[in-house]
Structures are given as C-alpha cells and as structure tokens.
Amino acid sequence: MAAKAVPRTARSATSRVFLVLSAAVLVVTVAVTALLVWDSRRAEYGEAERTTHALSLALAASPTTATALGEGIDSEPAEELRALVSRLSREAGVSYVTVMDAQGIRFTHPDASEIGQHYRGTIPATPTVLSERWTGTLGPSVRTIAPVVSVGDSTAPDRVLGWVSVGITVESIGGEIVQDLPLVFGVSAVFVALGVLAALLGRLATRRITGDLSASAVHEALVSHESLRTLSESLRAQTHEHANRLHTAIALLELGRTSDAIEMLADTSRRSQELVDRVTAPAALDPIVSALILGKTAQAAERGVELDADIDLAPGDAQLVETIALSTMDLVTVIGNLLDNAIDAAASGAARPRSVCLEIVWTMEGGLRVTVSDSGDGIDPALLERVFDWGVSTKTTAMGAVPEERGVGLALVSRLVTNVGGDVAVSSAPTRFTAVVPASNVPTVSAEVAP
C-alpha cells in the first residue's frame, strides 16, 4: 500500500490552473466575438430595412412619381423621375430604386438596359408595403416595395398607379459590417488581455499555495493532511483516556487504596491488550491503520460509544492487502472518515447501547472490503441518494443546520474509492457503509480528487 510516485513529467497545478483559465478565456472570447459580429450583422440588416422602407414610402408619395407613371415611360416627367431617383440613391446610400407601373414594367433602374423590362420580385396583391430579401438582377438584397396610389373621390375610387422598390444589396451590407469589425476585434482583444492577466494572477496565487507541485501531488498532500488529522485526533483520544486512568490510579494510591489502584490498572492493561490483540493480530493490516483503529476506539469510548473491530484477515493475506489500489494514507482517510461519521451518528442517536462495528475482510473477488455500521437513528431517506455528494452532510447542529465544514468526509471517501475502480454503498436501518477497494491490477482512472 505504498504511495504512488508522481511522474516527473506531470504538469504542475499552477500550469493546469493557467491552462484552464486561458482556455476558458479563449472560449468566452470566441463566443463574445461571434455574438458581436452577429449583433453587427443584425443591426446592419435592420438599418437596411428601415432605410428602404422610409425611402420607398417617400418616393411613392411624391407627385413626381405619380405624374411620371401617368405620362408613360418615355415622357419628360419619367426622365425627371430617373434624375431624382439617381440623386436620392446616392444621398441615401441605397443600391437601387426601381419605379414600375401597375403591370411591373420598370421606369427606373441603375442598369439602363433593364428599363422597360419586367420587375423581378414580389408584387403584393393588395396595395401594402412589403419588405423582403430577394435575389434580383443586382444579386441578393434587402428591399422594400411600396404602392403608388392615386387618391380618388366619390366618383372614382383609389387605384394603384405603380410601385416603388428600394433595395440595398447584401454585398453593401457586408461592407458596412466589415467596417464594424475593427471595433469588434478591438473589444475582443481587450477581453483577451484582461483574461490572460486574470489567468496569470490565478497562476501566481496558486503557485504561492502549491509551488511547483503537480496536481496529483497536491491531491496527495490534501489527503495526507486529512489522514494525519484523523490519526492525531485518534491518538489524542487514546492518550487522554490513558491519562485519565493514570491520574485516577495515582489518586487512589495517595488515598492509600493500593489494591483498588492495582486492580484498576490491571483491568485497564487487560482491556487494552485485548483490543491491541484483536486489532493488530492480522499481520496483513498496516501498523498505521491499526494505530488509527486503536485511536478511534478510544475516541469512541470518550463519547460513550463502543467500537467493535472485526478484522478477518489471515497472516497469509499480507501480500494480498499490499496490492490494493489505495495507498496507506488514502486507506486511513477512508476508514477514518467512515468511523468518524458512524461515531457521530451513534453518539447522537437514541438507541442504547451506543455502538459502532468495523469489519475488514479480503473478498473472494480479490479486494479489501471495509464495512462500518452504527446504532444511530439512521439517515434521512431524502439524503440517502446524495450522501456522497460534496457539501451534503448527514450531521446537523443543535439548531438543525448543517455546519459549513461538513459534507466533505463521505464525498472524499467516495472519490478515493471510485477513482481507483472501487465501489462505495450505503444502506439504512441500521446505517451501514461499505467500501470495496480492488487490487491495483484492476484498471483505474486518475486518482485526482477535486471538489
């Protein structure tokens, strides 16, 4: 169960932070750029529709247009209309203005050869204004067609004299969009610069914490910290229990009750030896893990909970246990967190006596199975499916709130076990957690753990 060596080629955690942040900046920048280009295109098309709509209505209402349509295509008013249309086209920045009679015969067109030809496009069946995108003689365009209507009276109704079609080609709209691109790319460049600066600051902040350690090494450090914390709490409890008994024995000796002191110390020694024999008898169990279990037993006793350890490992299983995919410190984290959870549940439960049972066996499938059960009140059914999620805790304070530092232990157990191809399960009534750790020859995934 030795700790796995970190490859020298592993990328440092700071480099990973920088790469992740840079990639995020790149993706967001591309998305923002695409959004700005799309918005510019939408705005230009909207402006083209507004321009063609306004100019077509203005020309349709002009007396010059109605007079030309009434006099005919070769009349002097028609020539005046063509001159007017040419000037307005330049001033308004449109690609063409086509004036046609009611049958669709062109009176005006940018290409003189098209004058007298039939209009290519949609002519509404009723005198309404219509905007559309159409491919005509000048290519794809955004155009608006408006009716030229003679105002009738009581003896003669209104009638359509002709139509005015004003268009702006897509090519022209594209040119307008191109003019907006420097601004778009300028905004994107500023965004990239700020993003890279943020990534560099993130990298510096991460380096202050992790140095040049790889992500795997950072993970190992975090798990080792959790394991050492668990061990230190366990050993503190064990030391505290022995100190209490020793102080009691000294007090009895000072009172002259020598026989009582000897009897108490003998009983303590006998109980401690029984516990040590039960926990350390299997040579297959790592001494650090044995020390953890002894410490947790004392820690449980401090809280009025009896911890029973059933370690069914034969001395010949030593070589097998050494092959499991978890390091010793990872196994300490798994067992320690499961026991902490169970001791808390038993200590706060209503059942008497308060008890926790730990079972460690080597399975027929070739793996280590750790089972921890307790006499607590059980897990809320609403949480049963989510107990291994980060931030979800089965423990509450006296006010019923979940403490902020909780909701990590079981999630860490799940990540450690499942990331090496193992399995973690929970059942209720009574509450029982089971973690199965396979041998290291079982295909595994990366052992990195991140909330």
CSV table of C-alpha atoms in Angstrom, one decimal:
chain,number,residue,atom,x,y,z
A,1,MET,CA,0.0,0.0,0.0
A,2,ALA,CA,2.9,2.3,-0.7
A,3,ALA,CA,2.1,5.8,-2.0
A,4,LYS,CA,2.3,6.0,-5.8
A,5,ALA,CA,5.2,8.1,-7.2
A,6,VAL,CA,4.3,11.2,-9.1
A,7,PRO,CA,5.7,11.1,-12.7
A,8,ARG,CA,8.3,13.8,-13.3
A,9,THR,CA,6.6,14.8,-16.5
A,10,ALA,CA,3.3,15.6,-14.6
A,11,ARG,CA,2.2,19.2,-15.3
A,12,SER,CA,2.2,21.4,-12.2
A,13,ALA,CA,-1.0,22.5,-10.6
A,14,THR,CA,-0.1,26.2,-11.4
A,15,SER,CA,0.3,25.3,-15.1
A,16,ARG,CA,-3.0,23.5,-15.1
A,17,VAL,CA,-4.8,26.5,-13.5
A,18,PHE,CA,-3.2,28.8,-16.1
A,19,LEU,CA,-4.2,26.5,-19.0
A,20,VAL,CA,-7.7,26.0,-17.8
A,21,LEU,CA,-8.2,29.8,-17.2
A,22,SER,CA,-6.6,30.6,-20.6
A,23,ALA,CA,-8.8,28.0,-22.4
A,24,ALA,CA,-11.9,29.5,-20.7
A,25,VAL,CA,-10.9,33.0,-21.8
A,26,LEU,CA,-10.4,31.8,-25.3
A,27,VAL,CA,-13.7,30.1,-25.5
A,28,VAL,CA,-15.5,33.1,-24.0
A,29,THR,CA,-13.7,35.4,-26.3
A,30,VAL,CA,-14.7,33.4,-29.4
A,31,ALA,CA,-18.3,33.4,-28.2
A,32,VAL,CA,-18.3,37.1,-27.5
A,33,THR,CA,-16.7,37.9,-30.9
A,34,ALA,CA,-19.2,35.8,-32.6
A,35,LEU,CA,-22.0,37.5,-30.7
A,36,LEU,CA,-20.7,40.9,-31.6
A,37,VAL,CA,-20.4,40.0,-35.3
A,38,TRP,CA,-23.9,38.6,-35.2
A,39,ASP,CA,-25.3,41.7,-33.5
A,40,SER,CA,-23.5,43.9,-36.0
A,41,ARG,CA,-25.0,41.9,-38.9
A,42,ARG,CA,-28.4,42.1,-37.3
A,43,ALA,CA,-28.1,45.8,-36.8
A,44,GLU,CA,-27.0,46.4,-40.4
A,45,TYR,CA,-29.9,44.4,-41.8
A,46,GLY,CA,-32.3,46.2,-39.5
A,47,GLU,CA,-30.9,49.6,-40.7
A,48,ALA,CA,-31.2,48.5,-44.3
A,49,GLU,CA,-34.9,47.6,-43.8
A,50,ARG,CA,-35.6,50.9,-42.2
A,51,THR,CA,-33.8,52.9,-44.9
A,52,THR,CA,-35.5,51.1,-47.8
A,53,HIS,CA,-38.9,51.3,-46.1
A,54,ALA,CA,-38.6,55.1,-45.5
A,55,LEU,CA,-37.3,55.9,-49.0
A,56,SER,CA,-39.9,53.8,-50.8
A,57,LEU,CA,-42.7,55.4,-48.9
A,58,ALA,CA,-41.3,58.9,-49.6
A,59,LEU,CA,-41.0,58.3,-53.4
A,60,ALA,CA,-44.4,56.5,-53.6
A,61,ALA,CA,-46.0,59.6,-52.1
A,62,SER,CA,-44.1,62.1,-54.4
A,63,PRO,CA,-46.2,63.8,-57.0
A,64,THR,CA,-43.3,63.4,-59.5
A,65,THR,CA,-43.6,59.6,-59.3
A,66,ALA,CA,-47.4,59.7,-59.9
A,67,THR,CA,-47.0,62.1,-62.8
A,68,ALA,CA,-44.3,60.0,-64.5
A,69,LEU,CA,-46.3,56.8,-64.2
A,70,GLY,CA,-49.3,58.7,-65.6
A,71,GLU,CA,-47.4,60.2,-68.6
A,72,GLY,CA,-45.6,57.0,-69.6
A,73,ILE,CA,-42.1,55.6,-69.7
A,74,ASP,CA,-40.7,57.8,-72.4
A,75,SER,CA,-42.3,61.1,-71.1
A,76,GLU,CA,-40.4,64.1,-69.8
A,77,PRO,CA,-41.7,63.5,-66.3
A,78,ALA,CA,-40.3,60.0,-66.5
A,79,GLU,CA,-36.8,61.5,-67.3
A,80,GLU,CA,-37.2,63.9,-64.4
A,81,LEU,CA,-38.1,60.9,-62.2
A,82,ARG,CA,-35.0,59.0,-63.2
A,83,ALA,CA,-32.8,62.0,-62.4
A,84,LEU,CA,-34.5,62.3,-59.0
A,85,VAL,CA,-34.1,58.6,-58.3
A,86,SER,CA,-30.4,58.7,-59.2
A,87,ARG,CA,-29.7,61.6,-56.8
A,88,LEU,CA,-31.7,60.1,-53.9
A,89,SER,CA,-30.0,56.7,-54.4
A,90,ARG,CA,-26.6,58.4,-53.9
A,91,GLU,CA,-27.7,60.5,-50.9
A,92,ALA,CA,-29.5,57.7,-49.1
A,93,GLY,CA,-26.7,55.1,-49.8
A,94,VAL,CA,-29.1,52.6,-51.3
A,95,SER,CA,-28.1,50.2,-54.1
A,96,TYR,CA,-31.1,50.8,-56.4
A,97,VAL,CA,-34.5,52.4,-56.7
A,98,THR,CA,-36.9,50.8,-59.2
A,99,VAL,CA,-40.1,52.6,-60.1
A,100,MET,CA,-42.6,50.5,-62.1
A,101,ASP,CA,-46.1,50.7,-63.3
A,102,ALA,CA,-49.0,48.6,-62.1
A,103,GLN,CA,-48.0,45.8,-64.5
A,104,GLY,CA,-44.4,45.7,-63.2
A,105,ILE,CA,-42.7,47.5,-66.1
A,106,ARG,CA,-39.6,49.3,-64.8
A,107,PHE,CA,-39.5,53.1,-65.3
A,108,THR,CA,-36.1,53.4,-63.5
A,109,HIS,CA,-33.2,51.1,-62.8
A,110,PRO,CA,-29.4,51.5,-62.1
A,111,ASP,CA,-28.8,49.5,-65.3
A,112,ALA,CA,-30.4,51.4,-68.2
A,113,SER,CA,-30.8,48.3,-70.2
A,114,GLU,CA,-33.3,47.0,-67.6
A,115,ILE,CA,-35.6,50.0,-68.0
A,116,GLY,CA,-38.8,48.7,-69.8
A,117,GLN,CA,-38.2,45.2,-68.6
A,118,HIS,CA,-40.5,43.4,-66.1
A,119,TYR,CA,-39.7,43.7,-62.4
A,120,ARG,CA,-38.2,40.6,-60.7
A,121,GLY,CA,-39.6,40.3,-57.3
A,122,THR,CA,-42.7,40.1,-55.2
A,123,ILE,CA,-45.5,42.5,-56.1
A,124,PRO,CA,-48.2,42.4,-53.4
A,125,ALA,CA,-51.8,41.5,-54.5
A,126,THR,CA,-53.1,44.5,-52.4
A,127,PRO,CA,-51.6,48.0,-52.0
A,128,THR,CA,-49.5,47.2,-49.0
A,129,VAL,CA,-45.8,47.8,-48.1
A,130,LEU,CA,-43.7,44.7,-48.2
A,131,SER,CA,-40.0,44.2,-47.1
A,132,GLU,CA,-38.2,41.1,-48.2
A,133,ARG,CA,-34.8,39.5,-49.1
A,134,TRP,CA,-34.7,38.8,-52.7
A,135,THR,CA,-32.1,37.9,-55.4
A,136,GLY,CA,-32.6,40.1,-58.4
A,137,THR,CA,-30.6,41.4,-61.3
A,138,LEU,CA,-28.0,43.0,-58.9
A,139,GLY,CA,-27.8,40.0,-56.6
A,140,PRO,CA,-29.2,39.2,-53.1
A,141,SER,CA,-30.6,42.3,-51.5
A,142,VAL,CA,-32.9,43.7,-48.8
A,143,ARG,CA,-35.7,45.5,-50.5
A,144,THR,CA,-39.0,47.3,-49.7
A,145,ILE,CA,-41.8,47.7,-52.2
A,146,ALA,CA,-44.5,50.4,-51.7
A,147,PRO,CA,-47.6,51.2,-53.8
A,148,VAL,CA,-48.1,54.4,-55.7
A,149,VAL,CA,-51.8,55.1,-55.2
A,150,SER,CA,-54.0,57.8,-56.9
A,151,VAL,CA,-56.3,59.4,-54.5
A,152,GLY,CA,-59.9,59.0,-55.7
A,153,ASP,CA,-63.1,60.8,-54.9
A,154,SER,CA,-66.8,59.9,-54.7
A,155,THR,CA,-66.9,59.2,-58.4
A,156,ALA,CA,-63.5,57.4,-58.8
A,157,PRO,CA,-62.0,55.0,-56.2
A,158,ASP,CA,-58.3,54.9,-55.3
A,159,ARG,CA,-56.3,52.8,-57.7
A,160,VAL,CA,-52.7,51.6,-57.9
A,161,LEU,CA,-50.6,53.5,-60.5
A,162,GLY,CA,-47.5,51.6,-59.8
A,163,TRP,CA,-44.8,50.6,-57.3
A,164,VAL,CA,-41.6,51.8,-55.9
A,165,SER,CA,-38.9,49.3,-54.9
A,166,VAL,CA,-35.9,50.4,-52.9
A,167,GLY,CA,-33.1,47.9,-52.2
A,168,ILE,CA,-29.7,47.5,-50.6
A,169,THR,CA,-27.5,44.6,-51.8
A,170,VAL,CA,-26.2,42.1,-49.3
A,171,GLU,CA,-22.7,42.9,-50.6
A,172,SER,CA,-23.2,46.5,-49.5
A,173,ILE,CA,-24.5,45.4,-46.1
A,174,GLY,CA,-21.4,43.2,-45.8
A,175,GLY,CA,-19.2,46.2,-46.5
A,176,GLU,CA,-20.9,48.0,-43.6
A,177,ILE,CA,-20.3,45.0,-41.3
A,178,VAL,CA,-16.6,44.9,-42.3
A,179,GLN,CA,-16.3,48.5,-41.2
A,180,ASP,CA,-17.5,47.4,-37.7
A,181,LEU,CA,-15.0,44.6,-37.4
A,182,PRO,CA,-12.1,46.7,-36.1
A,183,LEU,CA,-14.2,47.8,-33.2
A,184,VAL,CA,-15.4,44.2,-32.6
A,185,PHE,CA,-11.9,42.8,-32.7
A,186,GLY,CA,-10.7,45.7,-30.5
A,187,VAL,CA,-13.2,44.8,-27.8
A,188,SER,CA,-12.2,41.1,-28.2
A,189,ALA,CA,-8.5,42.0,-27.9
A,190,VAL,CA,-9.1,43.9,-24.6
A,191,PHE,CA,-11.2,41.0,-23.3
A,192,VAL,CA,-8.4,38.5,-24.1
A,193,ALA,CA,-5.8,40.8,-22.5
A,194,LEU,CA,-7.9,41.1,-19.3
A,195,GLY,CA,-8.5,37.3,-19.4
A,196,VAL,CA,-4.8,36.5,-19.7
A,197,LEU,CA,-4.0,38.9,-16.9
A,198,ALA,CA,-6.6,37.2,-14.7
A,199,ALA,CA,-5.1,33.8,-15.6
A,200,LEU,CA,-1.6,35.0,-14.7
A,201,LEU,CA,-2.9,36.3,-11.4
A,202,GLY,CA,-4.6,33.0,-10.8
A,203,ARG,CA,-1.4,31.2,-11.6
A,204,LEU,CA,0.6,33.3,-9.2
A,205,ALA,CA,-2.0,32.8,-6.4
A,206,THR,CA,-1.9,29.1,-7.0
A,207,ARG,CA,1.9,29.0,-7.0
A,208,ARG,CA,2.0,30.7,-3.7
A,209,ILE,CA,0.0,27.9,-2.2
A,210,THR,CA,1.2,24.8,-4.2
A,211,GLY,CA,4.6,25.9,-5.5
A,212,ASP,CA,5.6,23.7,-8.5
A,213,LEU,CA,3.8,20.6,-7.2
A,214,SER,CA,1.8,18.6,-9.7
A,215,ALA,CA,-2.0,18.3,-9.3
A,216,SER,CA,-1.5,14.7,-8.2
A,217,ALA,CA,1.0,15.8,-5.6
A,218,VAL,CA,-1.4,18.5,-4.3
A,219,HIS,CA,-4.1,15.8,-4.0
A,220,GLU,CA,-1.8,13.6,-2.1
A,221,ALA,CA,-0.9,16.4,0.2
A,222,LEU,CA,-4.6,17.2,0.9
A,223,VAL,CA,-5.4,13.5,1.5
A,224,SER,CA,-2.3,13.2,3.7
A,225,HIS,CA,-3.4,16.2,5.7
A,226,GLU,CA,-6.8,14.7,6.2
A,227,SER,CA,-5.2,11.3,7.2
A,228,LEU,CA,-2.8,12.9,9.7
A,229,ARG,CA,-5.7,14.9,11.2
A,230,THR,CA,-7.6,11.7,11.7
A,231,LEU,CA,-4.6,10.0,13.2
A,232,SER,CA,-3.8,12.9,15.5
A,233,GLU,CA,-7.4,13.1,16.8
A,234,SER,CA,-7.4,9.3,17.4
A,235,LEU,CA,-4.1,9.3,19.2
A,236,ARG,CA,-5.1,12.3,21.3
A,237,ALA,CA,-8.2,10.5,22.4
A,238,GLN,CA,-6.2,7.4,23.3
A,239,THR,CA,-3.6,9.4,25.2
A,240,HIS,CA,-6.4,11.3,27.0
A,241,GLU,CA,-8.1,8.1,28.1
A,242,HIS,CA,-4.8,6.6,29.4
A,243,ALA,CA,-4.0,9.9,31.2
A,244,ASN,CA,-7.4,9.9,32.9
A,245,ARG,CA,-6.9,6.3,34.2
A,246,LEU,CA,-3.4,7.1,35.3
A,247,HIS,CA,-4.5,10.1,37.2
A,248,THR,CA,-7.2,8.1,38.9
A,249,ALA,CA,-4.7,5.4,39.9
A,250,ILE,CA,-2.4,8.0,41.4
A,251,ALA,CA,-5.2,9.4,43.3
A,252,LEU,CA,-6.2,6.0,44.7
A,253,LEU,CA,-2.5,5.4,45.7
A,254,GLU,CA,-2.4,8.8,47.5
A,255,LEU,CA,-5.6,7.8,49.4
A,256,GLY,CA,-4.0,4.6,50.5
A,257,ARG,CA,-6.3,2.4,48.4
A,258,THR,CA,-3.4,0.5,46.8
A,259,SER,CA,-5.4,-2.6,46.0
A,260,ASP,CA,-8.1,-0.6,44.1
A,261,ALA,CA,-5.4,1.2,42.1
A,262,ILE,CA,-3.7,-2.1,41.2
A,263,GLU,CA,-7.0,-3.7,40.2
A,264,MET,CA,-7.9,-0.7,38.0
A,265,LEU,CA,-4.5,-0.6,36.3
A,266,ALA,CA,-4.7,-4.4,35.8
A,267,ASP,CA,-8.1,-4.1,34.3
A,268,THR,CA,-7.0,-1.3,32.0
A,269,SER,CA,-4.0,-3.2,30.9
A,270,ARG,CA,-6.1,-6.3,30.2
A,271,ARG,CA,-8.7,-4.4,28.2
A,272,SER,CA,-6.0,-2.5,26.3
A,273,GLN,CA,-4.2,-5.8,25.5
A,274,GLU,CA,-7.3,-7.5,24.3
A,275,LEU,CA,-8.0,-4.5,22.0
A,276,VAL,CA,-4.5,-4.5,20.7
A,277,ASP,CA,-4.5,-8.3,20.1
A,278,ARG,CA,-7.8,-8.0,18.2
A,279,VAL,CA,-6.7,-5.1,16.0
A,280,THR,CA,-3.1,-6.0,15.4
A,281,ALA,CA,-3.4,-9.8,15.2
A,282,PRO,CA,-3.6,-9.9,11.4
A,283,ALA,CA,-0.1,-9.2,10.2
A,284,ALA,CA,-1.7,-8.1,6.9
A,285,LEU,CA,-3.0,-4.9,8.4
A,286,ASP,CA,-0.6,-1.9,8.1
A,287,PRO,CA,0.6,-0.7,11.6
A,288,ILE,CA,-0.6,2.9,10.7
A,289,VAL,CA,-4.1,1.5,10.0
A,290,SER,CA,-4.0,-0.5,13.3
A,291,ALA,CA,-3.0,2.7,15.2
A,292,LEU,CA,-5.9,4.5,13.6
A,293,ILE,CA,-8.4,1.9,14.7
A,294,LEU,CA,-7.0,1.8,18.3
A,295,GLY,CA,-7.2,5.6,18.4
A,296,LYS,CA,-10.8,5.7,17.1
A,297,THR,CA,-11.7,3.1,19.7
A,298,ALA,CA,-10.5,5.4,22.4
A,299,GLN,CA,-12.2,8.4,20.7
A,300,ALA,CA,-15.5,6.5,20.6
A,301,ALA,CA,-15.2,5.5,24.3
A,302,GLU,CA,-14.8,9.2,25.2
A,303,ARG,CA,-18.2,9.8,23.7
A,304,GLY,CA,-19.8,6.7,25.3
A,305,VAL,CA,-19.7,4.6,22.1
A,306,GLU,CA,-18.3,1.1,22.0
A,307,LEU,CA,-16.4,0.4,18.8
A,308,ASP,CA,-16.1,-3.3,17.9
A,309,ALA,CA,-13.5,-4.2,15.3
A,310,ASP,CA,-13.8,-7.4,13.4
A,311,ILE,CA,-10.7,-7.8,11.2
A,312,ASP,CA,-10.9,-11.1,9.3
A,313,LEU,CA,-7.5,-11.1,7.7
A,314,ALA,CA,-5.2,-14.1,8.0
A,315,PRO,CA,-1.5,-13.6,8.3
A,316,GLY,CA,-1.1,-15.0,4.8
A,317,ASP,CA,-3.2,-12.2,3.4
A,318,ALA,CA,-0.4,-9.7,3.9
A,319,GLN,CA,0.9,-9.8,0.3
A,320,LEU,CA,-2.6,-9.6,-1.0
A,321,VAL,CA,-3.5,-6.5,1.0
A,322,GLU,CA,-0.3,-4.8,-0.2
A,323,THR,CA,-1.7,-5.0,-3.7
A,324,ILE,CA,-4.8,-2.8,-3.2
A,325,ALA,CA,-5.0,0.3,-5.3
A,326,LEU,CA,-5.1,2.7,-2.4
A,327,SER,CA,-2.1,4.0,-0.5
A,328,THR,CA,-1.9,3.6,3.2
A,329,MET,CA,-2.7,7.2,3.8
A,330,ASP,CA,-5.7,7.0,1.5
A,331,LEU,CA,-6.9,3.9,3.3
A,332,VAL,CA,-6.5,5.8,6.6
A,333,THR,CA,-8.7,8.6,5.2
A,334,VAL,CA,-11.4,6.1,4.0
A,335,ILE,CA,-11.6,4.2,7.3
A,336,GLY,CA,-11.1,7.3,9.5
A,337,ASN,CA,-14.0,9.2,7.8
A,338,LEU,CA,-16.3,6.3,7.9
A,339,LEU,CA,-15.6,5.7,11.6
A,340,ASP,CA,-16.0,9.5,12.4
A,341,ASN,CA,-19.3,9.5,10.7
A,342,ALA,CA,-20.5,6.4,12.5
A,343,ILE,CA,-19.3,7.5,15.9
A,344,ASP,CA,-21.1,10.9,15.5
A,345,ALA,CA,-24.3,9.1,14.5
A,346,ALA,CA,-24.1,6.6,17.4
A,347,ALA,CA,-23.3,9.2,20.0
A,348,SER,CA,-26.2,11.4,18.9
A,349,GLY,CA,-28.6,8.5,18.5
A,350,ALA,CA,-31.4,7.4,20.8
A,351,ALA,CA,-30.5,3.7,20.8
A,352,ARG,CA,-28.8,2.1,23.8
A,353,PRO,CA,-26.1,0.8,24.0
A,354,ARG,CA,-24.3,3.1,21.6
A,355,SER,CA,-22.2,1.0,19.3
A,356,VAL,CA,-20.1,1.1,16.0
A,357,CYS,CA,-19.0,-2.0,14.2
A,358,LEU,CA,-16.0,-2.1,11.8
A,359,GLU,CA,-15.4,-5.1,9.6
A,360,ILE,CA,-12.4,-5.5,7.3
A,361,VAL,CA,-12.2,-8.6,5.1
A,362,TRP,CA,-10.4,-9.8,1.9
A,363,THR,CA,-13.1,-10.6,-0.6
A,364,MET,CA,-13.2,-13.7,-2.9
A,365,GLU,CA,-13.1,-11.3,-5.9
A,366,GLY,CA,-9.7,-10.1,-4.8
A,367,GLY,CA,-10.2,-6.8,-2.9
A,368,LEU,CA,-10.4,-5.3,0.5
A,369,ARG,CA,-14.0,-4.7,1.9
A,370,VAL,CA,-14.4,-2.2,4.7
A,371,THR,CA,-17.9,-2.1,6.4
A,372,VAL,CA,-18.9,0.3,9.1
A,373,SER,CA,-22.3,0.2,10.8
A,374,ASP,CA,-23.7,2.2,13.7
A,375,SER,CA,-26.6,2.2,16.2
A,376,GLY,CA,-27.6,5.8,15.3
A,377,ASP,CA,-31.0,7.0,14.2
A,378,GLY,CA,-30.3,6.4,10.5
A,379,ILE,CA,-30.1,8.7,7.5
A,380,ASP,CA,-32.9,10.8,6.3
A,381,PRO,CA,-34.3,9.0,3.2
A,382,ALA,CA,-34.2,12.3,1.3
A,383,LEU,CA,-30.4,12.3,1.7
A,384,LEU,CA,-29.7,8.6,1.2
A,385,GLU,CA,-29.1,9.0,-2.5
A,386,ARG,CA,-26.9,12.1,-2.1
A,387,VAL,CA,-24.7,11.3,1.0
A,388,PHE,CA,-21.6,11.0,-1.2
A,389,ASP,CA,-22.1,14.4,-2.9
A,390,TRP,CA,-19.8,17.3,-2.0
A,391,GLY,CA,-21.4,19.6,0.6
A,392,VAL,CA,-24.2,17.1,1.6
A,393,SER,CA,-24.0,16.1,5.3
A,394,THR,CA,-25.9,13.7,7.5
A,395,LYS,CA,-24.9,15.6,10.6
A,396,THR,CA,-26.7,18.7,12.0
A,397,THR,CA,-26.1,21.1,14.8
A,398,ALA,CA,-28.4,21.6,17.8
A,399,MET,CA,-30.3,24.2,15.8
A,400,GLY,CA,-30.8,21.7,12.9
A,401,ALA,CA,-28.4,23.5,10.5
A,402,VAL,CA,-25.6,21.7,8.6
A,403,PRO,CA,-22.2,23.0,9.7
A,404,GLU,CA,-20.2,24.7,7.0
A,405,GLU,CA,-17.2,22.5,7.4
A,406,ARG,CA,-19.3,19.3,7.0
A,407,GLY,CA,-20.3,17.5,3.9
A,408,VAL,CA,-16.8,16.6,2.8
A,409,GLY,CA,-15.8,13.4,4.5
A,410,LEU,CA,-18.1,10.9,2.8
A,411,ALA,CA,-17.6,12.7,-0.6
A,412,LEU,CA,-13.8,12.3,-0.1
A,413,VAL,CA,-14.3,8.6,0.7
A,414,SER,CA,-16.3,8.1,-2.5
A,415,ARG,CA,-13.8,9.9,-4.7
A,416,LEU,CA,-10.9,8.0,-3.3
A,417,VAL,CA,-12.5,4.6,-3.7
A,418,THR,CA,-14.3,5.1,-7.0
A,419,ASN,CA,-11.3,6.7,-8.7
A,420,VAL,CA,-9.3,3.5,-8.3
A,421,GLY,CA,-12.2,1.4,-9.6
A,422,GLY,CA,-13.8,0.5,-6.3
A,423,ASP,CA,-17.3,0.9,-5.0
A,424,VAL,CA,-19.0,2.6,-2.1
A,425,ALA,CA,-22.5,1.9,-1.0
A,426,VAL,CA,-24.8,2.9,1.9
A,427,SER,CA,-27.8,1.2,3.4
A,428,SER,CA,-30.2,2.2,6.1
A,429,ALA,CA,-31.9,0.5,9.2
A,430,PRO,CA,-29.2,0.1,10.5
A,431,THR,CA,-26.9,2.5,8.7
A,432,ARG,CA,-24.1,0.7,7.0
A,433,PHE,CA,-21.4,2.0,4.7
A,434,THR,CA,-19.4,-0.5,2.6
A,435,ALA,CA,-16.3,0.4,0.6
A,436,VAL,CA,-14.7,-2.2,-1.6
A,437,VAL,CA,-11.1,-1.4,-2.8
A,438,PRO,CA,-9.8,-3.5,-5.7
A,439,ALA,CA,-6.3,-4.8,-6.2
A,440,SER,CA,-4.0,-2.4,-8.1
A,441,ASN,CA,-4.1,-4.6,-11.2
A,442,VAL,CA,-7.7,-3.6,-11.8
A,443,PRO,CA,-8.0,-0.9,-14.5
A,444,THR,CA,-8.3,2.5,-12.8
A,445,VAL,CA,-8.8,6.1,-13.6
A,446,SER,CA,-6.8,9.2,-12.4
A,447,ALA,CA,-6.8,9.3,-8.6
A,448,GLU,CA,-7.0,13.1,-8.5
A,449,VAL,CA,-9.8,14.4,-6.3
A,450,ALA,CA,-11.3,17.9,-6.7
A,451,PRO,CA,-14.5,19.2,-5.1
